[in-house]
């Protein structure tokens, strides 16, 4: 998962995801009404294995392996705050969002120009159309490169071209994303 994908995920959540494996297992059990059988079906393990992971008996407890920890994490992320995520996505698509990044950004210009690509801190409001395009690309399985192209086009229009008021026809360069955060109002 790239920086842009992680930033989108953080923006859609209002509470932190449980960080420990035990807390994640407790969340999965709560989401499935305490049924170890349903949790086992979701994780692809036996019911007895889930029971060993969550037992309170000191000698019977067994920690999950690395593959199971990964499966637990993915199951929790898929089920964490579904209504909140849907509401915040709809809000971003309707009202837009503020994009915060530190990346190499500029446009192709003659040497020595102040707008040569360089590492910049950028905080820019982007409209809901960009959010719709980003979410549609993510839902279609687009990678970090396609999402970067979408953001480069939007940032170029808003940041360098001042919403189409100047610098028409510039080729925007946006790469080396150090972090990407999205603020949904």
Short mmCIF file of C-alpha atoms in Angstrom, two decimals:
data_model
loop_
_atom_site.label_atom_id
_atom_site.label_comp_id
_atom_site.label_asym_id
_atom_site.label_seq_id
_atom_site.Cartn_x
_atom_site.Cartn_y
_atom_site.Cartn_z
CA UNK A 1 0.00 0.00 0.00
CA UNK A 2 1.45 3.32 -1.06
CA UNK A 3 1.44 6.73 0.59
CA UNK A 4 -1.66 7.96 -1.25
CA UNK A 5 -3.66 4.81 -0.44
CA UNK A 6 -2.65 5.06 3.23
CA UNK A 7 -3.63 8.73 3.33
CA UNK A 8 -7.06 7.96 1.88
CA UNK A 9 -7.59 5.20 4.45
CA UNK A 10 -6.60 7.49 7.34
CA UNK A 11 -8.98 10.19 6.10
CA UNK A 12 -11.95 7.81 6.03
CA UNK A 13 -11.54 6.72 9.66
CA UNK A 14 -12.47 8.73 12.73
CA UNK A 15 -11.02 6.33 15.34
CA UNK A 16 -7.76 4.42 15.34
CA UNK A 17 -7.87 0.77 14.34
CA UNK A 18 -6.94 -1.58 17.22
CA UNK A 19 -3.18 -2.06 17.11
CA UNK A 20 -2.62 -5.28 19.05
CA UNK A 21 -3.59 -8.70 17.75
CA UNK A 22 -5.60 -9.41 20.90
CA UNK A 23 -7.63 -6.22 20.50
CA UNK A 24 -8.21 -7.04 16.84
CA UNK A 25 -9.44 -10.52 17.74
CA UNK A 26 -11.79 -9.05 20.36
CA UNK A 27 -13.15 -6.66 17.72
CA UNK A 28 -13.74 -9.52 15.27
CA UNK A 29 -15.51 -11.52 17.96
CA UNK A 30 -17.69 -8.54 18.82
CA UNK A 31 -18.48 -7.96 15.12
CA UNK A 32 -19.57 -11.60 14.81
CA UNK A 33 -21.63 -11.67 18.04
CA UNK A 34 -18.99 -13.66 19.93
CA UNK A 35 -19.03 -16.58 17.51
CA UNK A 36 -15.60 -18.18 17.22
CA UNK A 37 -17.02 -20.31 14.37
CA UNK A 38 -17.81 -17.22 12.24
CA UNK A 39 -14.46 -15.60 13.02
CA UNK A 40 -12.71 -18.85 12.06
CA UNK A 41 -14.60 -18.92 8.75
CA UNK A 42 -13.56 -15.33 8.01
CA UNK A 43 -9.90 -16.04 8.81
CA UNK A 44 -9.78 -19.46 7.15
CA UNK A 45 -8.74 -21.38 10.27
CA UNK A 46 -10.48 -23.88 12.52
CA UNK A 47 -12.81 -22.85 15.32
CA UNK A 48 -10.50 -24.52 17.84
CA UNK A 49 -7.59 -22.36 16.64
CA UNK A 50 -9.56 -19.17 17.30
CA UNK A 51 -10.56 -20.52 20.71
CA UNK A 52 -6.87 -21.10 21.56
CA UNK A 53 -6.03 -17.53 20.53
CA UNK A 54 -8.67 -15.94 22.77
CA UNK A 55 -8.74 -18.28 25.79
CA UNK A 56 -7.95 -16.87 29.20
CA UNK A 57 -6.37 -20.10 30.45
CA UNK A 58 -2.63 -19.44 30.71
CA UNK A 59 -1.42 -22.85 29.53
CA UNK A 60 -3.84 -23.21 26.65
CA UNK A 61 -3.26 -19.86 24.95
CA UNK A 62 -1.37 -19.92 21.62
CA UNK A 63 -0.45 -16.77 19.70
CA UNK A 64 -1.32 -16.62 15.99
CA UNK A 65 1.47 -16.98 13.44
CA UNK A 66 2.59 -14.23 11.08
CA UNK A 67 0.25 -15.29 8.26
CA UNK A 68 -2.69 -15.38 10.64
CA UNK A 69 -1.76 -11.97 12.09
CA UNK A 70 -1.87 -10.58 8.55
CA UNK A 71 -5.28 -12.20 7.92
CA UNK A 72 -6.60 -10.79 11.21
CA UNK A 73 -5.37 -7.30 10.30
CA UNK A 74 -7.00 -7.43 6.85
CA UNK A 75 -10.29 -8.71 8.30
CA UNK A 76 -10.37 -5.90 10.87
CA UNK A 77 -9.53 -3.20 8.31
CA UNK A 78 -12.31 -4.46 6.02
CA UNK A 79 -14.86 -4.23 8.85
CA UNK A 80 -13.69 -1.11 10.69
CA UNK A 81 -16.28 1.72 10.74
CA UNK A 82 -18.15 0.89 7.51
CA UNK A 83 -20.88 3.52 7.96
CA UNK A 84 -18.40 6.22 8.99
CA UNK A 85 -16.22 5.40 5.98
CA UNK A 86 -19.21 5.59 3.60
CA UNK A 87 -20.36 8.90 5.09
CA UNK A 88 -16.89 10.49 4.91
CA UNK A 89 -16.40 9.27 1.34
CA UNK A 90 -19.73 10.79 0.29
CA UNK A 91 -18.77 14.02 2.04
CA UNK A 92 -15.41 14.17 0.22
CA UNK A 93 -17.07 13.47 -3.12
CA UNK A 94 -19.66 16.20 -2.51
CA UNK A 95 -17.57 18.94 -0.87
CA UNK A 96 -13.98 18.12 -1.80
CA UNK A 97 -11.00 17.78 0.52
CA UNK A 98 -7.72 19.42 1.47
CA UNK A 99 -4.64 17.53 0.29
CA UNK A 100 -1.41 17.83 2.33
CA UNK A 101 1.79 16.42 0.86
CA UNK A 102 5.52 16.66 0.70
CA UNK A 103 6.71 15.48 -2.70
CA UNK A 104 8.78 16.40 -5.72
CA UNK A 105 6.49 18.75 -7.59
CA UNK A 106 6.86 21.27 -10.39
CA UNK A 107 6.57 21.51 -14.12
CA UNK A 108 8.95 21.10 -17.04
CA UNK A 109 10.64 24.48 -17.34
CA UNK A 110 13.95 25.88 -18.57
CA UNK A 111 16.93 25.29 -16.28
CA UNK A 112 17.09 27.73 -13.42
CA UNK A 113 13.38 28.44 -13.36
CA UNK A 114 11.81 28.66 -9.92
CA UNK A 115 9.21 26.12 -11.00
CA UNK A 116 11.59 23.26 -11.77
CA UNK A 117 10.53 20.07 -9.99
CA UNK A 118 11.74 20.15 -6.40
CA UNK A 119 10.56 18.89 -3.03
CA UNK A 120 7.70 21.08 -1.89
CA UNK A 121 5.24 21.14 1.00
CA UNK A 122 1.82 21.61 -0.51
CA UNK A 123 -1.55 22.09 1.17
CA UNK A 124 -4.26 22.57 -1.41
CA UNK A 125 -8.05 22.31 -1.54
CA UNK A 126 -9.24 19.97 -4.29
CA UNK A 127 -12.87 19.69 -5.42
CA UNK A 128 -15.19 16.71 -5.12
CA UNK A 129 -14.60 15.65 -8.74
CA UNK A 130 -11.02 14.77 -7.81
CA UNK A 131 -12.23 12.74 -4.82
CA UNK A 132 -14.70 10.87 -7.05
CA UNK A 133 -11.96 10.13 -9.56
CA UNK A 134 -9.53 8.98 -6.86
CA UNK A 135 -12.07 6.69 -5.19
CA UNK A 136 -13.21 5.28 -8.55
CA UNK A 137 -9.60 4.52 -9.48
CA UNK A 138 -8.97 2.90 -6.09
CA UNK A 139 -12.14 0.80 -6.39
CA UNK A 140 -11.04 -0.32 -9.88
CA UNK A 141 -7.72 -1.52 -8.44
CA UNK A 142 -5.55 1.32 -9.73
CA UNK A 143 -2.06 1.43 -8.32
CA UNK A 144 -0.12 4.25 -6.75
CA UNK A 145 1.07 5.48 -10.17
CA UNK A 146 -2.45 6.06 -11.51
CA UNK A 147 -3.48 7.82 -8.30
CA UNK A 148 -0.38 10.01 -8.56
CA UNK A 149 -1.36 10.99 -12.12
CA UNK A 150 -4.85 11.99 -10.94
CA UNK A 151 -3.44 14.11 -8.12
CA UNK A 152 -0.75 15.63 -10.37
CA UNK A 153 -3.39 16.80 -12.83
CA UNK A 154 -5.57 18.24 -10.06
CA UNK A 155 -2.69 19.90 -8.20
CA UNK A 156 -1.30 21.33 -11.43
CA UNK A 157 -4.65 22.90 -12.23
CA UNK A 158 -5.20 24.27 -8.71
CA UNK A 159 -1.63 25.08 -7.60
CA UNK A 160 0.35 26.16 -10.67
CA UNK A 161 -2.43 27.26 -13.01
CA UNK A 162 -4.53 28.89 -10.27
CA UNK A 163 -7.72 27.14 -11.41
CA UNK A 164 -7.04 27.93 -15.07
CA UNK A 165 -6.17 31.62 -14.73
CA UNK A 166 -2.50 31.34 -15.81
CA UNK A 167 0.31 29.09 -17.12
CA UNK A 168 -1.77 27.12 -19.63
CA UNK A 169 -0.30 23.99 -21.21
CA UNK A 170 2.36 23.18 -18.61
CA UNK A 171 3.45 19.58 -18.08
CA UNK A 172 3.22 18.81 -14.36
CA UNK A 173 5.79 16.63 -12.58
CA UNK A 174 4.66 15.01 -9.32
CA UNK A 175 6.76 12.19 -7.85
CA UNK A 176 8.71 10.96 -4.81
CA UNK A 177 5.74 11.31 -2.44
CA UNK A 178 7.08 11.35 1.14
CA UNK A 179 3.63 11.56 2.72
CA UNK A 180 0.07 12.22 1.62
CA UNK A 181 -2.74 13.24 3.95
CA UNK A 182 -6.31 14.14 3.15
CA UNK A 183 -8.53 16.36 5.35
CA UNK A 184 -12.23 15.89 4.79
CA UNK A 185 -14.16 18.87 6.10
#
